[in-house]
Each structure stands twice: as structure tokens, then as C-alpha cells.
mmCIF file of C-alpha atoms in Angstrom:
data_model
loop_
_atom_site.group_PDB
_atom_site.id
_atom_site.type_symbol
_atom_site.label_atom_id
_atom_site.label_comp_id
_atom_site.label_asym_id
_atom_site.label_seq_id
_atom_site.Cartn_x
_atom_site.Cartn_y
_atom_site.Cartn_z
ATOM 1 C CA MET A 1 101.749 80.038 94.742
ATOM 2 C CA PRO A 2 103.661 82.602 96.869
ATOM 3 C CA TYR A 3 104.155 84.782 93.802
ATOM 4 C CA LEU A 4 100.441 84.576 92.967
ATOM 5 C CA TYR A 5 99.812 85.865 96.497
ATOM 6 C CA LEU A 6 102.230 88.727 95.849
ATOM 7 C CA LEU A 7 100.625 89.690 92.523
ATOM 8 C CA SER A 8 97.148 89.677 94.145
ATOM 9 C CA ALA A 9 98.398 91.823 97.013
ATOM 10 C CA ILE A 10 99.782 94.347 94.519
ATOM 11 C CA VAL A 11 96.405 94.680 92.776
ATOM 12 C CA PHE A 12 94.469 95.154 95.979
ATOM 13 C CA SER A 13 97.071 97.550 97.363
ATOM 14 C CA ALA A 14 96.728 99.835 94.327
ATOM 15 C CA SER A 15 92.922 99.765 94.516
ATOM 16 C CA LEU A 16 92.922 101.454 97.941
ATOM 17 C CA SER A 17 94.419 104.724 96.655
ATOM 18 C CA ILE A 18 92.311 104.601 93.495
ATOM 19 C CA LEU A 19 89.020 104.112 95.358
ATOM 20 C CA GLY A 20 89.903 106.790 97.922
ATOM 21 C CA THR A 21 90.654 109.250 95.110
ATOM 22 C CA CYS A 22 87.356 108.427 93.430
ATOM 23 C CA PHE A 23 85.483 109.062 96.699
ATOM 24 C CA ASN A 24 87.119 112.468 97.202
ATOM 25 C CA ALA A 25 86.439 113.427 93.561
ATOM 26 C CA LYS A 26 82.771 112.382 93.858
ATOM 27 C CA ASN A 27 82.324 114.515 97.015
ATOM 28 C CA LYS A 28 84.545 117.459 96.174
ATOM 29 C CA GLY A 29 83.683 120.514 98.218
ATOM 30 C CA LYS A 30 81.778 118.661 100.931
ATOM 31 C CA LYS A 31 83.045 119.031 104.483
ATOM 32 C CA HIS A 32 83.491 116.486 107.264
ATOM 33 C CA ILE A 33 83.277 113.365 105.115
ATOM 34 C CA SER A 34 86.626 111.722 105.835
ATOM 35 C CA ASN A 35 85.531 110.140 109.124
ATOM 36 C CA LEU A 36 82.416 108.794 107.388
ATOM 37 C CA TYR A 37 84.621 107.232 104.736
ATOM 38 C CA ASN A 38 86.834 105.684 107.388
ATOM 39 C CA LEU A 39 83.835 104.381 109.332
ATOM 40 C CA LEU A 40 82.361 102.708 106.236
ATOM 41 C CA ILE A 41 85.671 101.222 105.141
ATOM 42 C CA CYS A 42 86.432 99.875 108.613
ATOM 43 C CA CYS A 43 82.993 98.349 108.951
ATOM 44 C CA SER A 44 83.399 96.746 105.516
ATOM 45 C CA VAL A 45 86.817 95.365 106.553
ATOM 46 C CA THR A 46 85.447 94.007 109.829
ATOM 47 C CA LEU A 47 82.546 92.296 108.058
ATOM 48 C CA SER A 48 84.880 90.788 105.455
ATOM 49 C CA TRP A 49 87.214 89.431 108.124
ATOM 50 C CA SER A 50 84.300 88.139 110.172
ATOM 51 C CA ILE A 51 83.281 85.987 107.232
ATOM 52 C CA ILE A 52 86.835 84.700 106.897
ATOM 53 C CA TYR A 53 87.020 84.147 110.652
ATOM 54 C CA ILE A 54 84.004 81.819 110.539
ATOM 55 C CA PHE A 55 86.001 79.392 108.407
ATOM 56 C CA ASP A 56 89.266 79.935 110.287
ATOM 57 C CA PHE A 57 88.012 80.208 113.853
ATOM 58 C CA SER A 58 90.443 80.231 116.736
ATOM 59 C CA PHE A 59 90.675 82.119 119.997
ATOM 60 C CA GLU A 60 93.645 83.058 122.118
ATOM 61 C CA PRO A 61 93.151 85.836 124.738
ATOM 62 C CA LYS A 62 96.732 87.017 124.425
ATOM 63 C CA VAL A 63 96.137 87.851 120.751
ATOM 64 C CA LEU A 64 93.709 90.572 121.845
ATOM 65 C CA LEU A 65 96.657 92.739 122.929
ATOM 66 C CA TYR A 66 98.060 92.556 119.391
ATOM 67 C CA SER A 67 94.582 93.306 118.027
ATOM 68 C CA VAL A 68 94.398 96.526 120.019
ATOM 69 C CA GLY A 69 97.802 97.580 118.708
ATOM 70 C CA TYR A 70 96.747 96.705 115.209
ATOM 71 C CA GLY A 71 93.461 98.583 115.524
ATOM 72 C CA ILE A 72 95.257 101.755 116.653
ATOM 73 C CA CYS A 73 97.717 101.579 113.804
ATOM 74 C CA TYR A 74 94.955 100.818 111.293
ATOM 75 C CA THR A 75 92.961 103.839 112.435
ATOM 76 C CA LEU A 76 95.977 106.103 112.079
ATOM 77 C CA ALA A 77 96.631 104.708 108.594
ATOM 78 C CA MET A 78 93.007 105.251 107.467
ATOM 79 C CA ILE A 79 92.860 108.806 108.794
ATOM 80 C CA GLY A 80 96.182 109.703 107.251
ATOM 81 C CA HIS A 81 95.383 108.085 103.904
ATOM 82 C CA ILE A 82 92.004 109.639 103.044
ATOM 83 C CA LYS A 83 92.953 113.090 104.413
ATOM 84 C CA ALA A 84 96.299 113.082 102.603
ATOM 85 C CA LEU A 85 94.548 112.143 99.349
ATOM 86 C CA LYS A 86 92.148 115.028 99.903
ATOM 87 C CA SER A 87 94.669 117.683 100.986
ATOM 88 C CA GLY A 88 97.677 116.947 98.779
ATOM 89 C CA SER A 89 99.087 115.139 95.812
ATOM 90 C CA VAL A 90 97.603 111.725 95.037
ATOM 91 C CA ALA A 91 100.969 110.638 93.538
ATOM 92 C CA LEU A 92 102.855 111.658 96.671
ATOM 93 C CA THR A 93 100.290 110.024 98.926
ATOM 94 C CA ALA A 94 100.598 106.760 96.977
ATOM 95 C CA PHE A 95 104.401 107.048 97.251
ATOM 96 C CA VAL A 96 104.285 107.518 101.017
ATOM 97 C CA LYS A 97 101.811 104.624 101.411
ATOM 98 C CA GLN A 98 104.124 102.251 99.575
ATOM 99 C CA LEU A 99 107.272 103.673 101.181
ATOM 100 C CA SER A 100 105.929 102.707 104.628
ATOM 101 C CA LEU A 101 105.934 99.086 103.474
ATOM 102 C CA VAL A 102 109.542 99.362 102.320
ATOM 103 C CA GLY A 103 110.354 100.555 105.840
ATOM 104 C CA VAL A 104 109.151 97.207 107.143
ATOM 105 C CA SER A 105 111.932 95.547 105.176
ATOM 106 C CA PHE A 106 114.534 97.538 107.067
ATOM 107 C CA TRP A 107 112.794 96.599 110.310
ATOM 108 C CA GLY A 108 113.230 92.999 109.208
ATOM 109 C CA PHE A 109 116.970 93.513 108.679
ATOM 110 C CA ALA A 110 117.305 95.091 112.126
ATOM 111 C CA PHE A 111 115.026 92.913 114.304
ATOM 112 C CA TRP A 112 113.970 89.775 112.390
ATOM 113 C CA ASP A 113 117.381 88.530 111.236
ATOM 114 C CA THR A 114 116.335 88.814 107.613
ATOM 115 C CA PRO A 115 119.436 87.996 105.463
ATOM 116 C CA LEU A 116 120.855 90.955 103.633
ATOM 117 C CA THR A 117 122.255 89.724 100.302
ATOM 118 C CA THR A 118 123.972 91.659 97.527
ATOM 119 C CA ASN A 119 120.959 91.269 95.242
ATOM 120 C CA THR A 120 118.678 92.505 97.975
ATOM 121 C CA VAL A 121 120.776 95.614 98.496
ATOM 122 C CA ILE A 122 120.841 96.318 94.764
ATOM 123 C CA GLY A 123 117.070 95.762 94.561
ATOM 124 C CA LEU A 124 116.362 98.124 97.443
ATOM 125 C CA VAL A 125 118.574 100.786 95.871
ATOM 126 C CA PHE A 126 116.658 100.461 92.608
ATOM 127 C CA ILE A 127 113.381 100.704 94.521
ATOM 128 C CA ALA A 128 114.500 104.006 96.060
ATOM 129 C CA ILE A 129 115.389 105.279 92.599
ATOM 130 C CA ALA A 130 112.113 104.071 91.119
ATOM 131 C CA LEU A 131 109.978 105.672 93.814
ATOM 132 C CA SER A 132 111.921 108.942 93.502
ATOM 133 C CA LEU A 133 111.474 109.055 89.734
ATOM 134 C CA CYS A 134 107.778 108.176 89.937
ATOM 135 C CA PHE A 135 106.960 110.746 92.563
ATOM 136 C CA PHE A 136 109.325 113.685 92.687
ATOM 137 C CA THR A 137 108.998 114.422 88.967
ATOM 138 C CA GLY A 138 105.257 114.820 89.450
ATOM 139 C CA HIS A 139 102.746 115.429 86.681
ATOM 140 C CA LYS A 140 103.176 117.742 83.772
ATOM 141 C CA LYS A 141 102.514 121.368 84.507
ATOM 142 C CA ALA A 142 99.067 121.336 82.966
ATOM 143 C CA GLU A 143 96.702 123.523 84.914
ATOM 144 C CA GLU A 144 93.959 120.957 85.093
ATOM 145 C CA ASN A 145 96.383 118.202 86.212
ATOM 146 C CA SER A 146 98.877 120.121 88.359
ATOM 147 C CA ALA A 147 99.657 118.387 91.623
ATOM 148 C CA PRO A 148 98.794 120.223 94.880
ATOM 149 C CA SER A 149 101.728 121.706 96.744
ATOM 150 C CA VAL A 150 103.155 120.053 99.829
ATOM 151 C CA THR A 151 101.690 121.716 102.960
ATOM 152 C CA LEU A 152 102.142 121.252 106.674
ATOM 153 C CA LYS A 153 98.665 119.724 106.866
ATOM 154 C CA TRP A 154 99.530 117.192 104.217
ATOM 155 C CA LEU A 155 102.845 116.357 105.949
ATOM 156 C CA ILE A 156 100.993 115.604 109.177
ATOM 157 C CA TYR A 157 98.539 113.287 107.460
ATOM 158 C CA ALA A 158 101.392 111.648 105.521
ATOM 159 C CA ALA A 159 103.215 111.002 108.801
ATOM 160 C CA LEU A 160 100.087 109.365 110.232
ATOM 161 C CA LEU A 161 99.871 107.175 107.113
ATOM 162 C CA ILE A 162 103.501 106.118 107.347
ATOM 163 C CA VAL A 163 103.371 105.282 111.056
ATOM 164 C CA GLY A 164 100.012 103.558 110.860
ATOM 165 C CA ASN A 165 100.653 101.529 107.735
ATOM 166 C CA ALA A 166 104.111 100.344 108.810
ATOM 167 C CA GLY A 167 102.801 99.644 112.338
ATOM 168 C CA CYS A 168 100.062 97.384 110.976
ATOM 169 C CA SER A 169 102.514 95.204 109.082
ATOM 170 C CA ILE A 170 104.940 95.033 111.999
ATOM 171 C CA VAL A 171 102.225 94.075 114.507
ATOM 172 C CA GLN A 172 100.969 91.373 112.127
ATOM 173 C CA LYS A 173 104.426 89.897 111.777
ATOM 174 C CA TYR A 174 105.120 89.896 115.537
ATOM 175 C CA GLU A 175 101.754 88.201 116.209
ATOM 176 C CA GLN A 176 102.464 85.535 113.634
ATOM 177 C CA MET A 177 105.933 84.893 115.062
ATOM 178 C CA ALA A 178 104.666 84.788 118.640
ATOM 179 C CA PHE A 179 101.905 82.268 117.896
ATOM 180 C CA ASP A 180 103.588 80.141 115.225
ATOM 181 C CA TYR A 181 101.585 81.761 112.392
ATOM 182 C CA LYS A 182 98.239 80.991 114.049
ATOM 183 C CA HIS A 183 95.234 83.211 114.989
ATOM 184 C CA GLY A 184 95.810 85.588 112.027
ATOM 185 C CA SER A 185 92.058 85.881 111.329
ATOM 186 C CA MET A 186 91.338 86.532 114.980
ATOM 187 C CA LEU A 187 93.921 89.332 115.014
ATOM 188 C CA MET A 188 92.265 90.962 112.025
ATOM 189 C CA VAL A 189 88.670 90.643 113.199
ATOM 190 C CA PHE A 190 89.274 92.191 116.601
ATOM 191 C CA GLY A 191 91.834 94.638 115.286
ATOM 192 C CA THR A 192 89.504 96.071 112.653
ATOM 193 C CA LEU A 193 86.676 96.025 115.215
ATOM 194 C CA VAL A 194 88.799 98.306 117.399
ATOM 195 C CA ALA A 195 89.375 100.539 114.378
ATOM 196 C CA SER A 196 85.622 100.572 113.555
ATOM 197 C CA ILE A 197 84.667 101.605 117.094
ATOM 198 C CA THR A 198 87.302 104.345 117.058
ATOM 199 C CA CYS A 199 86.088 105.684 113.709
ATOM 200 C CA LEU A 200 82.487 105.592 114.934
ATOM 201 C CA ILE A 201 83.412 107.729 117.921
ATOM 202 C CA LEU A 202 85.237 110.214 115.670
ATOM 203 C CA PHE A 203 82.269 110.294 113.293
ATOM 204 C CA LEU A 204 79.734 110.954 116.048
ATOM 205 C CA ARG A 205 81.813 113.778 117.511
ATOM 206 C CA GLU A 206 81.864 115.945 114.348
ATOM 207 C CA ASP A 207 79.252 117.846 112.356
ATOM 208 C CA LYS A 208 77.614 115.695 109.677
ATOM 209 C CA PRO A 209 75.710 117.984 107.252
ATOM 210 C CA ASN A 210 76.119 115.808 104.158
ATOM 211 C CA TRP A 211 76.396 112.290 105.490
ATOM 212 C CA ARG A 212 73.099 110.916 104.125
ATOM 213 C CA GLU A 213 73.806 112.206 100.611
ATOM 214 C CA VAL A 214 77.366 110.901 100.708
ATOM 215 C CA VAL A 215 76.244 107.421 101.849
ATOM 216 C CA LYS A 216 73.568 107.318 99.153
ATOM 217 C CA THR A 217 75.864 108.303 96.263
ATOM 218 C CA SER A 218 79.287 107.041 97.355
ATOM 219 C CA TRP A 219 78.864 104.102 99.698
ATOM 220 C CA HIS A 220 80.356 101.681 97.167
ATOM 221 C CA PHE A 221 83.819 103.300 97.201
ATOM 222 C CA PRO A 222 84.624 102.699 100.900
ATOM 223 C CA THR A 223 82.822 99.355 100.828
ATOM 224 C CA ALA A 224 84.933 98.111 97.929
ATOM 225 C CA ALA A 225 88.067 99.590 99.570
ATOM 226 C CA GLY A 226 87.251 97.722 102.776
ATOM 227 C CA VAL A 227 86.967 94.421 100.967
ATOM 228 C CA SER A 228 90.201 95.142 99.142
ATOM 229 C CA SER A 229 91.943 95.953 102.423
ATOM 230 C CA ALA A 230 90.737 92.716 104.022
ATOM 231 C CA VAL A 231 91.852 90.623 101.059
ATOM 232 C CA LEU A 232 95.199 92.479 100.898
ATOM 233 C CA ASN A 233 95.947 91.707 104.537
ATOM 234 C CA LEU A 234 94.872 88.091 104.037
ATOM 235 C CA PHE A 235 97.476 87.720 101.307
ATOM 236 C CA ILE A 236 100.130 89.400 103.487
ATOM 237 C CA ILE A 237 99.423 86.863 106.260
ATOM 238 C CA LEU A 238 99.542 83.990 103.776
ATOM 239 C CA MET A 239 102.859 85.216 102.417
ATOM 240 C CA ALA A 240 104.281 85.487 105.941
ATOM 241 C CA SER A 241 103.995 81.706 106.248
ATOM 242 C CA THR A 242 105.782 81.039 102.918
ATOM 243 C CA THR A 243 109.418 81.030 101.921
ATOM 244 C CA LEU A 244 109.161 84.598 100.567
ATOM 245 C CA SER A 245 111.464 86.992 102.410
ATOM 246 C CA PRO A 246 110.014 90.242 103.849
ATOM 247 C CA SER A 247 112.606 92.031 101.690
ATOM 248 C CA VAL A 248 110.723 90.680 98.643
ATOM 249 C CA ILE A 249 107.142 90.921 99.920
ATOM 250 C CA TYR A 250 107.027 94.524 101.081
ATOM 251 C CA PRO A 251 109.146 96.182 98.358
ATOM 252 C CA GLY A 252 107.246 94.087 95.818
ATOM 253 C CA ILE A 253 103.923 95.414 97.053
ATOM 254 C CA ALA A 254 105.383 98.941 97.177
ATOM 255 C CA VAL A 255 106.685 99.127 93.627
ATOM 256 C CA GLY A 256 103.879 97.068 92.123
ATOM 257 C CA GLY A 257 101.138 99.058 93.871
ATOM 258 C CA LEU A 258 102.691 102.369 92.861
ATOM 259 C CA THR A 259 103.057 101.186 89.279
ATOM 260 C CA LEU A 260 99.400 100.132 88.980
ATOM 261 C CA THR A 261 98.267 103.404 90.596
ATOM 262 C CA THR A 262 100.306 105.347 88.081
ATOM 263 C CA LEU A 263 98.840 103.365 85.164
ATOM 264 C CA ALA A 264 95.340 103.946 86.542
ATOM 265 C CA SER A 265 95.982 107.664 86.696
ATOM 266 C CA VAL A 266 96.879 107.629 83.002
ATOM 267 C CA VAL A 267 94.084 105.379 81.788
ATOM 268 C CA PHE A 268 91.166 106.404 84.048
ATOM 269 C CA PHE A 269 92.084 109.856 85.395
ATOM 270 C CA LYS A 270 93.650 111.045 82.086
ATOM 271 C CA GLU A 271 96.775 112.352 83.802
ATOM 272 C CA ARG A 272 99.873 112.963 81.649
ATOM 273 C CA LEU A 273 103.215 111.651 82.821
ATOM 274 C CA LYS A 274 106.771 112.825 82.193
ATOM 275 C CA TRP A 275 109.339 110.563 80.506
ATOM 276 C CA SER A 276 111.231 110.314 83.783
ATOM 277 C CA GLN A 277 108.208 108.684 85.418
ATOM 278 C CA TRP A 278 108.133 105.971 82.766
ATOM 279 C CA ILE A 279 111.814 105.386 83.443
ATOM 280 C CA GLY A 280 110.911 105.027 87.109
ATOM 281 C CA LEU A 281 108.430 102.286 86.282
ATOM 282 C CA GLY A 282 111.131 100.448 84.316
ATOM 283 C CA VAL A 283 113.573 100.760 87.187
ATOM 284 C CA GLY A 284 110.896 99.320 89.496
ATOM 285 C CA VAL A 285 110.633 96.220 87.299
ATOM 286 C CA ILE A 286 114.422 95.802 87.440
ATOM 287 C CA ALA A 287 114.270 96.128 91.228
ATOM 288 C CA LEU A 288 111.763 93.278 91.502
ATOM 289 C CA VAL A 289 114.005 91.079 89.319
ATOM 290 C CA PHE A 290 116.930 91.561 91.693
ATOM 291 C CA LEU A 291 114.792 90.968 94.754
ATOM 292 C CA ASN A 292 113.553 87.655 93.363
ATOM 293 C CA PHE A 293 117.030 86.166 92.926
#
């Protein structure tokens, strides 16, 4: 069962970048739409977690502090993700998103007393190689498929994504450890509610010339992404209470999510890959084998 949770988390993790890319492609050239996307996705996440919370109700006032921290991190991650997808390379953005989860593994080694075995070290080394091969080689130099160059704007959004995404996972883990793996649904409901309110404020403060048209034609992308995000976090919480080590969970999601995103880019977005990227995917599979022993 723990490995079924991991496989499901990989699928939903990959869907976030794919849906965000579809939204940007659908609304190419339109200004001030990122905050609308984030508002819709956060509302969808909050609604999804509210339904889960009904069947897993609990309340502990002290958890609200963790919820605020989670909401702040979640907002940063959402802003960084959609804006990085829009302003830079989709492949690099997917790499950064997954790399932030690998960073949680090192946090585990430093602060959670996660055992560092030889196989784990080898697996993490292979993950670094796999991610490097998948990203830094980029797409073939075809004019229609060339990846955008790395800019200062993209670097800022990528930094927000890294900090926010890693922060979400770390706050989740600390809350689960502090309350004996209880109140996970409460953390998510109030945390995503904080994020929704923050995104609403950001949306109301900016010009909104195209928002009605965007909602009418593209509402399903952020809605589906919100549901995927909620289900992804549910599986992460479930895995936190199993025997799976964080050094397996987070790198597994990282490599698996990046692999599925790459495959989707080939099948659905018709992007052409270099031979070195396919080698990277193979190295990622080897990494997961080492991490599971």
C-alpha cells in the first residue's frame, strides 16, 4: 500500500506542471492572469480539503499556527510555479519543482534523524545525475520548440517555488510529528484557506482586463490542478505515517514526476528530446531501485 501511495503521488505531482502549462498556452498574450489562476487553484484545493475534512474532522487550536505557515509557503509556491512556467523553460521549472522535494530529504538527514545508508547515498547521487541529464540538456534546437533562456525574472520565481514547495513539505512533517500524525486534514483546510485569502487579495489589487474570458474558457485547468494538489498532499500525509523513509518518498516523487512530465511533453506537446534526456530517465529508474532497498 505505501508504494501505491507513492505511485499516485507521482501522477498527481506531474499533472500540476502539465495543467499549468496548458493554462498558459491557452491564454498566451493575456496579461495579469497568474493571480487569477492561483486564486482558482487555491479555492479548488480548499474545497477539496473541506470535503475530506468532513470525514476526518478534528480540531486543535495549536495546529492553526502550522496552518498559517503552510498557507504562506503554499502561496509562495503557487506564485513561483505559474509565473516560472510562463516566463521561462517548462522543463527547468519542472526540474526546480521536483528538486525542492529532494531538498526535504537532506532536511530529514539533518534534523529528523533519517538514517543515511549506502544505498540511499547512491540513489541520491543517481537522482542528481538524472535531474541534470533531463534538464540541462534541454530540448533540441528546433525554433518552434526552443526553450526560453534563463532570466533574472525566472530565477526569482524559481526561488519562490523552491522555498515555498520545500516549506510546505517541511511544515507538514513537523505538524505530523508534533501531534502524533493527527489533524492532517485540519492543517490542510486552514492552510489552503490562508492561501486562498492571500491570493484573493493579490487578485483584487491588480488590473483584471481579461478575467471573465479566462474564467469562461480556462477554469477547468486550475480547478483540476487544485484537486490534484489536494490529492497529492493527502498521499504525502498518508505516506508520512507509513514505514517509507523521507529519503524514498521525496526523491521518488521528484524523479517520477519529472519523468511523467517529460513523457507528456513528448506525447501531448510534441516536443523532441535529446538522447541524453532518455539516458536521464533511465538513470532515474536506477535511482529509485537503490532507494527502495
